[in-house]
mmCIF file with all atom_site columns, C-alpha atoms in Angstrom:
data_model
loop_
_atom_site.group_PDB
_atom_site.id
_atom_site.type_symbol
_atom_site.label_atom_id
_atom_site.label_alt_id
_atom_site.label_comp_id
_atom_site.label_asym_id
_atom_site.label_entity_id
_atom_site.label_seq_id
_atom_site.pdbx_PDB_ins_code
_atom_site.Cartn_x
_atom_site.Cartn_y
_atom_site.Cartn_z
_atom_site.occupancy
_atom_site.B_iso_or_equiv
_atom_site.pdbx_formal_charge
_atom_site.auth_seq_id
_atom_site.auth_comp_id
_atom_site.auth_asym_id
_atom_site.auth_atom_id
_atom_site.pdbx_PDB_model_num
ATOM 1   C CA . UNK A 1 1   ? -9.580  5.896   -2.041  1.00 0.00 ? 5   UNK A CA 1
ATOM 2   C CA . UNK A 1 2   ? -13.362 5.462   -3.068  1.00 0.00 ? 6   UNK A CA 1
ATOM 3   C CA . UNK A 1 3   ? -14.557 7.358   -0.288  1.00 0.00 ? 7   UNK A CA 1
ATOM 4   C CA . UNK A 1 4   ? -15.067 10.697  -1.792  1.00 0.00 ? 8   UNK A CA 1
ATOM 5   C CA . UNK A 1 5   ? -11.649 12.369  0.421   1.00 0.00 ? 9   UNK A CA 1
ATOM 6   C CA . UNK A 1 6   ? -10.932 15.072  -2.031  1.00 0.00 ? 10  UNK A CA 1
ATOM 7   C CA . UNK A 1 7   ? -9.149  18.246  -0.954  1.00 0.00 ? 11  UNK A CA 1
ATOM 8   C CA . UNK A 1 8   ? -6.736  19.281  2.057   1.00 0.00 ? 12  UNK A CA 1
ATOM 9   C CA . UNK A 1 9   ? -6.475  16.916  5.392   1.00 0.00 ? 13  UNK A CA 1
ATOM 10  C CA . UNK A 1 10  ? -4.029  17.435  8.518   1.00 0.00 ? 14  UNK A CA 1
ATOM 11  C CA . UNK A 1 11  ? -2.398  14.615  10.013  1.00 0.00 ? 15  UNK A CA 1
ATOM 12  C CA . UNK A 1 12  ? 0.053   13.929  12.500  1.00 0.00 ? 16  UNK A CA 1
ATOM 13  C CA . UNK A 1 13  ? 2.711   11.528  10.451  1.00 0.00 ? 17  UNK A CA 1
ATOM 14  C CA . UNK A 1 14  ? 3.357   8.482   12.534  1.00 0.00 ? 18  UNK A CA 1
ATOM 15  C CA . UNK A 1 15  ? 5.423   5.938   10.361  1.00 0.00 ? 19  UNK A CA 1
ATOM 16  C CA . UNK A 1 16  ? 6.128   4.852   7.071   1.00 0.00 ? 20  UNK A CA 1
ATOM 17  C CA . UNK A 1 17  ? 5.280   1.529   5.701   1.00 0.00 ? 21  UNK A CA 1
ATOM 18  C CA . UNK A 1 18  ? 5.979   -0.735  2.648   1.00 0.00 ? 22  UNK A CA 1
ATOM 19  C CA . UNK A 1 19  ? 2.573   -2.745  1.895   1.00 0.00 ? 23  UNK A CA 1
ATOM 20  C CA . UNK A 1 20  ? 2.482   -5.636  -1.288  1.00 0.00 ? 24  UNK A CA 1
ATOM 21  C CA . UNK A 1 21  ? 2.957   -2.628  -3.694  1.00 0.00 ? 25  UNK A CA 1
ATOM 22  C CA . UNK A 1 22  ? 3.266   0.706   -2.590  1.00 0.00 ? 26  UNK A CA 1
ATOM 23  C CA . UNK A 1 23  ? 4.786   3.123   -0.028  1.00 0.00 ? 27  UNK A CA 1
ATOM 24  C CA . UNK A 1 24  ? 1.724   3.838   3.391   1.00 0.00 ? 28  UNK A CA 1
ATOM 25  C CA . UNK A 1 25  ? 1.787   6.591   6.074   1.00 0.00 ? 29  UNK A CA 1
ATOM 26  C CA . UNK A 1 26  ? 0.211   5.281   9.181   1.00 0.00 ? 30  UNK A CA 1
ATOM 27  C CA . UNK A 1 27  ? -1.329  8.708   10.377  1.00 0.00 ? 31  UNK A CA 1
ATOM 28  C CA . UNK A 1 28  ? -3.661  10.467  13.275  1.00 0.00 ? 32  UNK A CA 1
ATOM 29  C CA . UNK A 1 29  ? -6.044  13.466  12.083  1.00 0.00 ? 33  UNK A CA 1
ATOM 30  C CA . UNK A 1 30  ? -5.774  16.687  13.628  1.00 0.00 ? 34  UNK A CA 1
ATOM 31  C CA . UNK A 1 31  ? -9.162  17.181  13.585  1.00 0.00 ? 35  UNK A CA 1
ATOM 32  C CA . UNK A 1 32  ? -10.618 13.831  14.880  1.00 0.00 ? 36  UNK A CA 1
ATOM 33  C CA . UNK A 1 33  ? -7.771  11.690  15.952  1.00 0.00 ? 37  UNK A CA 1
ATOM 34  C CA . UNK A 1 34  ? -8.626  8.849   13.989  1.00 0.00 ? 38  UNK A CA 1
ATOM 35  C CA . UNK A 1 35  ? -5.639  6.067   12.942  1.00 0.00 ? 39  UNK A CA 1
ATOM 36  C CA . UNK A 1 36  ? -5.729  5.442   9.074   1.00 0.00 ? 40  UNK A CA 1
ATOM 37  C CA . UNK A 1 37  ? -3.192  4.236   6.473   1.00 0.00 ? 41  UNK A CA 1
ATOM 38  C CA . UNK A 1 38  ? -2.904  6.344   3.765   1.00 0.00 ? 42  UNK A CA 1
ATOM 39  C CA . UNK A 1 39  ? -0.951  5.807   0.039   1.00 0.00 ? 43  UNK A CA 1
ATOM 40  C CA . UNK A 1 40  ? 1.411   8.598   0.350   1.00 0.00 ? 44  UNK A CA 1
ATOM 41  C CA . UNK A 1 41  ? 1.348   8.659   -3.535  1.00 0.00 ? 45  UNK A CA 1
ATOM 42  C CA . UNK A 1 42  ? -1.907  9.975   -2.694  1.00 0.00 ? 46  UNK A CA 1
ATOM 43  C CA . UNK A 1 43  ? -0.430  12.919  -0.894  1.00 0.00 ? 47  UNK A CA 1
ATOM 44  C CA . UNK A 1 44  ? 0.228   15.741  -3.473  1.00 0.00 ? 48  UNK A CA 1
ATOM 45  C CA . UNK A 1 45  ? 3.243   18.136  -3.287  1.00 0.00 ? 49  UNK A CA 1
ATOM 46  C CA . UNK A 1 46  ? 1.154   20.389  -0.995  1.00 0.00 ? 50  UNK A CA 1
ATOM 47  C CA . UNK A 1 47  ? 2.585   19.375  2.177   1.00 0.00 ? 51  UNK A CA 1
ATOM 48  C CA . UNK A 1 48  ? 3.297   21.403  4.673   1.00 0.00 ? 52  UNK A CA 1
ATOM 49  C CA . UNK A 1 49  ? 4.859   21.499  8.085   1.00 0.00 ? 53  UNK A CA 1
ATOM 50  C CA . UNK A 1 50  ? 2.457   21.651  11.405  1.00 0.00 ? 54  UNK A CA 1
ATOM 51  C CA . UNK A 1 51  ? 3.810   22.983  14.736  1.00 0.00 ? 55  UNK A CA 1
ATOM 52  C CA . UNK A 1 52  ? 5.309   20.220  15.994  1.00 0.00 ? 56  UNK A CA 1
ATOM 53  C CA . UNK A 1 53  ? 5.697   21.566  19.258  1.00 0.00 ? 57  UNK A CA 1
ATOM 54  C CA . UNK A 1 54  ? 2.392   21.399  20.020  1.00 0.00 ? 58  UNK A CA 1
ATOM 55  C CA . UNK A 1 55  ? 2.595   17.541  20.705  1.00 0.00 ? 59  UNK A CA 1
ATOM 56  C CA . UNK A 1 56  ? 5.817   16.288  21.739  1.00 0.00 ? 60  UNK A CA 1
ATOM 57  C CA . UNK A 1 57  ? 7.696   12.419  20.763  1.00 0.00 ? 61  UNK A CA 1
ATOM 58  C CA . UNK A 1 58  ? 6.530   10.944  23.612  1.00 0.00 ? 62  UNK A CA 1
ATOM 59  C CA . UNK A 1 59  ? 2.664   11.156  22.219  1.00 0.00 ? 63  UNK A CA 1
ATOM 60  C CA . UNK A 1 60  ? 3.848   10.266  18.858  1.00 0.00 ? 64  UNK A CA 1
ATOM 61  C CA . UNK A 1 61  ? 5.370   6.810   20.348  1.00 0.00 ? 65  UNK A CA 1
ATOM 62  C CA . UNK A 1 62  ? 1.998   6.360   22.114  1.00 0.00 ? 66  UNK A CA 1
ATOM 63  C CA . UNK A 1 63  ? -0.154  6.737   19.372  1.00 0.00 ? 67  UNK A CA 1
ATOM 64  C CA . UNK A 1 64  ? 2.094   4.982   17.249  1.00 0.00 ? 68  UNK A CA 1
ATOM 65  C CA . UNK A 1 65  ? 2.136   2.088   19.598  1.00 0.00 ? 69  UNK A CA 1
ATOM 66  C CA . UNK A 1 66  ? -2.225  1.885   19.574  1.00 0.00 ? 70  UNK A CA 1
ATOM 67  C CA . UNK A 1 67  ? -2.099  2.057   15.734  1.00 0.00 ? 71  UNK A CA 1
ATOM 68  C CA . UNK A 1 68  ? 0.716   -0.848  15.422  1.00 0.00 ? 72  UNK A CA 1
ATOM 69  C CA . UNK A 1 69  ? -1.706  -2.486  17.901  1.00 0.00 ? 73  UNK A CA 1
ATOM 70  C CA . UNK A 1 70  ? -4.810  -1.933  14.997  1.00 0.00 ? 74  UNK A CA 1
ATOM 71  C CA . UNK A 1 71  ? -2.951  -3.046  12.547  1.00 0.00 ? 75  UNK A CA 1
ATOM 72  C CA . UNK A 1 72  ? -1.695  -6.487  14.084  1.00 0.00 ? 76  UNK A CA 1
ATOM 73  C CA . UNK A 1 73  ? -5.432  -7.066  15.410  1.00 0.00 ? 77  UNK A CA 1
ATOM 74  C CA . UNK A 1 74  ? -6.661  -6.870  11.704  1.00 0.00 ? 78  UNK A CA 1
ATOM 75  C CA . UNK A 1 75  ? -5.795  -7.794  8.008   1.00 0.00 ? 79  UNK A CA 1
ATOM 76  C CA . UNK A 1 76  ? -4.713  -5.300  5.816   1.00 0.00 ? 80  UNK A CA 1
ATOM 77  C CA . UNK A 1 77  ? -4.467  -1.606  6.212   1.00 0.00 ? 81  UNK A CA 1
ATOM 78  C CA . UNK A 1 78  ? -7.899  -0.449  6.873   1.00 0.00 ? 82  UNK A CA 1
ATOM 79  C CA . UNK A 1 79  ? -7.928  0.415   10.247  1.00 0.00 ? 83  UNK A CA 1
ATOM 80  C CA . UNK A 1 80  ? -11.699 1.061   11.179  1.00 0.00 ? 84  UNK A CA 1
ATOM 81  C CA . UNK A 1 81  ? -13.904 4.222   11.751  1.00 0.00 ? 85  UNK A CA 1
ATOM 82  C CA . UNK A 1 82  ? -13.744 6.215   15.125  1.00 0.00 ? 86  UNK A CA 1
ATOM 83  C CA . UNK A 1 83  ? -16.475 4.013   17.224  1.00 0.00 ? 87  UNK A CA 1
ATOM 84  C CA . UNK A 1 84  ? -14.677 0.997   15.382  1.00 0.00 ? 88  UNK A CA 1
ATOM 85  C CA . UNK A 1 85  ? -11.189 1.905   17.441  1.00 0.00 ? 89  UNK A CA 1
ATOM 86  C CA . UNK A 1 86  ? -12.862 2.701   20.317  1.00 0.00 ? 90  UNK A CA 1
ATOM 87  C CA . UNK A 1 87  ? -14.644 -0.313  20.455  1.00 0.00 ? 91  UNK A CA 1
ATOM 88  C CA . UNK A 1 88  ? -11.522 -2.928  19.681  1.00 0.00 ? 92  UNK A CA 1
ATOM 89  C CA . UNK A 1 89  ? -8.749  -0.551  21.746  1.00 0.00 ? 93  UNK A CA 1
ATOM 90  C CA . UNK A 1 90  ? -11.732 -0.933  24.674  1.00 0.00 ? 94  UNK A CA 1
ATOM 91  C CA . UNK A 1 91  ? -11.779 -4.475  24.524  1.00 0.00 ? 95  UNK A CA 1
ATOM 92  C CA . UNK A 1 92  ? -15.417 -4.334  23.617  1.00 0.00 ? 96  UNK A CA 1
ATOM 93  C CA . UNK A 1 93  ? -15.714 -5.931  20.096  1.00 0.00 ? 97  UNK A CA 1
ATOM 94  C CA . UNK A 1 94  ? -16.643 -8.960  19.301  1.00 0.00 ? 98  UNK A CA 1
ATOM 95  C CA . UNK A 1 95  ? -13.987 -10.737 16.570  1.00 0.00 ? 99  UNK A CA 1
ATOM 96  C CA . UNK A 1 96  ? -15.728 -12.464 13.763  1.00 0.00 ? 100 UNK A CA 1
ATOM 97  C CA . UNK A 1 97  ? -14.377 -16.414 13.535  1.00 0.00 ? 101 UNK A CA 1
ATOM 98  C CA . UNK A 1 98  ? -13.498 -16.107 10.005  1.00 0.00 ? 102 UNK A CA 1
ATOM 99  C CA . UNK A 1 99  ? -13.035 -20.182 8.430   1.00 0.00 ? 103 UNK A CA 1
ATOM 100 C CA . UNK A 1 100 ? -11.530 -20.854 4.754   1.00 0.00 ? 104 UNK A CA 1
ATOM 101 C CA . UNK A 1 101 ? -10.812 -23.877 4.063   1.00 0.00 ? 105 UNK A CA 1
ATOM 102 C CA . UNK A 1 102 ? -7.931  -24.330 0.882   1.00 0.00 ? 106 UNK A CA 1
ATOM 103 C CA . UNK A 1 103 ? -7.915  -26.935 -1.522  1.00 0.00 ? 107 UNK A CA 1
ATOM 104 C CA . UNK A 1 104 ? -5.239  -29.037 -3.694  1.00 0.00 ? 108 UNK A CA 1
ATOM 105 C CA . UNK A 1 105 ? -3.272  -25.838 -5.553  1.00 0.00 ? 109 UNK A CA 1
ATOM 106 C CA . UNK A 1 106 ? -2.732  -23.980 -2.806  1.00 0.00 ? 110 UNK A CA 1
ATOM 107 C CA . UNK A 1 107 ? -2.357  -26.551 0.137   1.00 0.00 ? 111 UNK A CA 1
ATOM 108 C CA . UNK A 1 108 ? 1.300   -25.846 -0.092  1.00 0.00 ? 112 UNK A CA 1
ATOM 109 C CA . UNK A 1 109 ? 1.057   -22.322 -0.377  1.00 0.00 ? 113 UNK A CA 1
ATOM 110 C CA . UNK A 1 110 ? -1.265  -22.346 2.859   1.00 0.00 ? 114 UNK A CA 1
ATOM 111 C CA . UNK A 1 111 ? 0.686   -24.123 5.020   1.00 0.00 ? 115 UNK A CA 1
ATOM 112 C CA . UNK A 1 112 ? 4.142   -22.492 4.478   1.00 0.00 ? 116 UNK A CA 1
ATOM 113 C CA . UNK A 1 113 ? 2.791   -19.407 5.100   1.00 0.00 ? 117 UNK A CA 1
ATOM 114 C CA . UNK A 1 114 ? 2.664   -20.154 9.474   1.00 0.00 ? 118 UNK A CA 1
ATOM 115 C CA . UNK A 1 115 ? 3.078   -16.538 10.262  1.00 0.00 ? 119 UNK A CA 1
ATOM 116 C CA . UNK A 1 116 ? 1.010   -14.697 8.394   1.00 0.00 ? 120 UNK A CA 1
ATOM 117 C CA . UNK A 1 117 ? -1.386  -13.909 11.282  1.00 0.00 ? 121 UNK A CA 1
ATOM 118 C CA . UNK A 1 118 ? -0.503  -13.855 14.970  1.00 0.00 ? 122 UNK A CA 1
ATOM 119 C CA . UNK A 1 119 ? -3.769  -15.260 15.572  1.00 0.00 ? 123 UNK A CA 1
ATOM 120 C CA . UNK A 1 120 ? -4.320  -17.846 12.525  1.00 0.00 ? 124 UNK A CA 1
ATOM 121 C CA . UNK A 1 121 ? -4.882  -21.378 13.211  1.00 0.00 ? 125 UNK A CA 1
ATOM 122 C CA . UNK A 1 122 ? -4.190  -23.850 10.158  1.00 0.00 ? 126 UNK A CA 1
ATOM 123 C CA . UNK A 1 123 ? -5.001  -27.621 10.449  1.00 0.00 ? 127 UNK A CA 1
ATOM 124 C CA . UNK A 1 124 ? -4.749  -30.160 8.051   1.00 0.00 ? 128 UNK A CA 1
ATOM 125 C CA . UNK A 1 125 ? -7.545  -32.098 6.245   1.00 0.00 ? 129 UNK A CA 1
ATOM 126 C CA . UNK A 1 126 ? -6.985  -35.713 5.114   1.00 0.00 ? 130 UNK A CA 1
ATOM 127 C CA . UNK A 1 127 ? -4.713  -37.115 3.175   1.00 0.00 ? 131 UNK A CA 1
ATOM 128 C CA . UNK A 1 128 ? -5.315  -38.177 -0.186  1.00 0.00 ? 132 UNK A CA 1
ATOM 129 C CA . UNK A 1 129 ? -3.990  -42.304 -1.248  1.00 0.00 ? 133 UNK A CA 1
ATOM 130 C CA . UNK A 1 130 ? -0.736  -40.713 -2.323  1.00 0.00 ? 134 UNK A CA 1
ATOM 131 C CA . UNK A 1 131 ? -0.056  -38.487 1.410   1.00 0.00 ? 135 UNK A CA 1
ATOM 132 C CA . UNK A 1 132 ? -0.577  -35.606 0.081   1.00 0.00 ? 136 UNK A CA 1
ATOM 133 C CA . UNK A 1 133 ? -2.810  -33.128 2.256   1.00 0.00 ? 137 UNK A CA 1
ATOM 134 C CA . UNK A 1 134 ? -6.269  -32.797 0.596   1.00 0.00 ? 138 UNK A CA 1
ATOM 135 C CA . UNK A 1 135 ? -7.768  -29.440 2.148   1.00 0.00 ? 139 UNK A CA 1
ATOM 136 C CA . UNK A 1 136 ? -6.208  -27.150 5.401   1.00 0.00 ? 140 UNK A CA 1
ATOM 137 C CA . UNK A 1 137 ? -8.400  -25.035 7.464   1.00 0.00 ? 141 UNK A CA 1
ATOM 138 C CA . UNK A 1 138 ? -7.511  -21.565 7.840   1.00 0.00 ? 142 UNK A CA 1
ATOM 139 C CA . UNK A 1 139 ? -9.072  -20.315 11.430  1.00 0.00 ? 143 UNK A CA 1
ATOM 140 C CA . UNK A 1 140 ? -8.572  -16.717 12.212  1.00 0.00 ? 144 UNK A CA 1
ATOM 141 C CA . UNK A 1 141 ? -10.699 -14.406 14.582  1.00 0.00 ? 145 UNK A CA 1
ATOM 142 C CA . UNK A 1 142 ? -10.526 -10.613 12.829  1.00 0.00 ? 146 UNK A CA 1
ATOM 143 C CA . UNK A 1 143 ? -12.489 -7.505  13.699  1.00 0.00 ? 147 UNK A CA 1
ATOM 144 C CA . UNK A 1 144 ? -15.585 -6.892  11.275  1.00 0.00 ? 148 UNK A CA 1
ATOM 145 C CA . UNK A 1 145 ? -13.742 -3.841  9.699   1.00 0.00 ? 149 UNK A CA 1
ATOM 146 C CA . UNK A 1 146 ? -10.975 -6.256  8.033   1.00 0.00 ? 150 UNK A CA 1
ATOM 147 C CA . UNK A 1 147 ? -13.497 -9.048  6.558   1.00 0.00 ? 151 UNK A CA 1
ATOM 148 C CA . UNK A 1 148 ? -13.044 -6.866  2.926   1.00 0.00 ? 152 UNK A CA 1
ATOM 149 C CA . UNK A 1 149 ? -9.510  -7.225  2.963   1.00 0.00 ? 153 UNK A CA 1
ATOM 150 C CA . UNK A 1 150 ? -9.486  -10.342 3.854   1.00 0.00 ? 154 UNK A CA 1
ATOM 151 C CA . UNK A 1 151 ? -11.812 -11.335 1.129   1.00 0.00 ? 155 UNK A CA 1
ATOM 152 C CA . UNK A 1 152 ? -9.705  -9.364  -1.230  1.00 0.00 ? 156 UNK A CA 1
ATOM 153 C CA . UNK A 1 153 ? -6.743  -12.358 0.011   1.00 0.00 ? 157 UNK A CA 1
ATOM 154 C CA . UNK A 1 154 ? -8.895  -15.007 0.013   1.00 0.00 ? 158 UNK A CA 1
ATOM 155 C CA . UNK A 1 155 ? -9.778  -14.300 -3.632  1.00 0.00 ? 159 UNK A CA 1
ATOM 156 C CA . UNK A 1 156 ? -6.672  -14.896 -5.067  1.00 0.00 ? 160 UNK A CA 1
ATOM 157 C CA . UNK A 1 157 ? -7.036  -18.311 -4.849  1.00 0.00 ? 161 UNK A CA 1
ATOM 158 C CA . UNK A 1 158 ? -11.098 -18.120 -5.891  1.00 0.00 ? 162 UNK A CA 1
ATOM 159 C CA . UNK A 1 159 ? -11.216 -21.542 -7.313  1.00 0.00 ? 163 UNK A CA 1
ATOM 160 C CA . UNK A 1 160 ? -9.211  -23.219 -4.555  1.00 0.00 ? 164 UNK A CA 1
ATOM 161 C CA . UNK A 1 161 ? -10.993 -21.940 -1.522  1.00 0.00 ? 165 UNK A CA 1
ATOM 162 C CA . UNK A 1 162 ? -14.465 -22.300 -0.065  1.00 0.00 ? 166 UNK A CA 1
ATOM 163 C CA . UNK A 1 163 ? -15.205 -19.799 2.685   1.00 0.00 ? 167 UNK A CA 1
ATOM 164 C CA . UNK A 1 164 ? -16.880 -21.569 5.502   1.00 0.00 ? 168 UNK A CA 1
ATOM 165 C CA . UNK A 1 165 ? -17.437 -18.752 8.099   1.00 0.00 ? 169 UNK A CA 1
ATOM 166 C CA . UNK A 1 166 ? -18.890 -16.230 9.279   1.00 0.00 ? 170 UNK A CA 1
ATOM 167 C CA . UNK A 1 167 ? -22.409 -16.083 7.242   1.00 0.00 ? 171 UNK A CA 1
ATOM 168 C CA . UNK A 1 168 ? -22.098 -13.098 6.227   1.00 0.00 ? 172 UNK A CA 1
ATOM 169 C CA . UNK A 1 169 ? -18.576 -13.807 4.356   1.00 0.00 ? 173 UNK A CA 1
ATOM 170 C CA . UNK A 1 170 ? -19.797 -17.257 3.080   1.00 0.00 ? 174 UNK A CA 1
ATOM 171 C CA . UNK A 1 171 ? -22.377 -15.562 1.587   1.00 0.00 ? 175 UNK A CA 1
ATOM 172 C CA . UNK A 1 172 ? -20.411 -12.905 -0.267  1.00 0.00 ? 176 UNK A CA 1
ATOM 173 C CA . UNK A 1 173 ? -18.239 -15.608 -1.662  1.00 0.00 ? 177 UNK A CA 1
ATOM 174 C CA . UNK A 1 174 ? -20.983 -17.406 -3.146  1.00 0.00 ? 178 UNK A CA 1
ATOM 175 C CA . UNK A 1 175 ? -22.305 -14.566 -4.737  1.00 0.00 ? 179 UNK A CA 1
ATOM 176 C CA . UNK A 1 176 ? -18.988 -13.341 -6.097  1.00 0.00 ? 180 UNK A CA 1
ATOM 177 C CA . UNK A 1 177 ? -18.566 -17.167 -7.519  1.00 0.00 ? 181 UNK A CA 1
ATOM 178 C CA . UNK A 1 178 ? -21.918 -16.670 -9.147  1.00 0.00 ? 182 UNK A CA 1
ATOM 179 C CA . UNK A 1 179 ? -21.252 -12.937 -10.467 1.00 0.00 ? 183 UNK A CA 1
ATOM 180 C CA . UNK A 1 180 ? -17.892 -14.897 -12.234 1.00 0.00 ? 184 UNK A CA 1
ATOM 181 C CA . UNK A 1 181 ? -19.874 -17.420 -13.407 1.00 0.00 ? 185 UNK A CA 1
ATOM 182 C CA . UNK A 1 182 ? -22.433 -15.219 -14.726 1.00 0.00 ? 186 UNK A CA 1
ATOM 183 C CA . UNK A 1 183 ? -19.761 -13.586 -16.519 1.00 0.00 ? 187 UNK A CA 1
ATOM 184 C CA . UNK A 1 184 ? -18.335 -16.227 -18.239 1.00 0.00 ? 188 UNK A CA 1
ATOM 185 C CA . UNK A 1 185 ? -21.872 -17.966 -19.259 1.00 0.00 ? 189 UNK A CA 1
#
């Protein structure tokens, strides 16, 4: 979606997935080996059948496995470009320390939600002169190729959340708070 992929692509079909609102086929290419999720609503009635015997279950399991592995790593579905995998299946990338803090309307929501992210970290702020929790801190170190669909869940709660890092994400948050603003005015 929104890249421009129009017209015929072979995959190797690696598992179905359910995903907020739609039906996903984590997939390999033929042609480059690269792990993407795809809508399968996106997949027309032009499928057709590759030799399977070329590549037996045992590979399937395998690559299965490394794109399960992308996917927990991350946020979302996208799973990265080539140099992207290679990089973060290498051990070689550097994970972005991604901060949000959440504020009064969604404390609640925050905090129940412990599992969200193997790797999240959630502490709470002070507490206001009736207990409750005033802010919580969502810590959560994510490859650079999830930071846009992370954004897209941080947005939800737009007027209840305040990005504090990376840079680069603080700084498209302020600029989307403007554009609204702008908007509005």
């Amino acid at each position: 979606y929104g890249k421009g992929n129009v017209g015929f692509k072979q995959v190797w079909p690696l598992q179905l997935i359910y995903h907020d609102i739609a039906w996903y086929l984590i997939c390999e290419s033929c042609d480059s080996g690269l792990l993407s999720v795809e809508r399968v609503n996106r997949f027309t009635d032009c499928c057709e059948i590759i030799n399977a015997e070329e590549r037996g279950i045992a590979v399937q399991e395998q690559r299965l496995k490394i794109a399960q592995k992308l996917l927990k790593n991350g946020w979302g579905l996208f799973l990265g470009n080539s140099e992207q995998q290679q990089a973060e299946l290498g051990g070689t990338l550097k994970l972005e320390k991604v901060k949000v803090r959440f504020f009064e309307k969604v404390v609640g929501f925050i905090l129940e939600g412990d599992r969200r992210h193997p790797r999240q970290k959630i502490k709470e702020g002070p507490r206001d002169s009736f207990g409750k929790v005033v802010y919580v801190d969502y810590q959560i170190d994510l490859p650079d190729r999830s930071l846009n669909e992370f954004s897209l869940w941080v947005n939800r709660y737009m007027d209840s959340a305040q990005v504090l890092s990376p840079p680069s994400l603080v700084e498209k948050h302020r600029q989307a708070a403007r554009d609204l603003g702008d908007r509005y005015s």
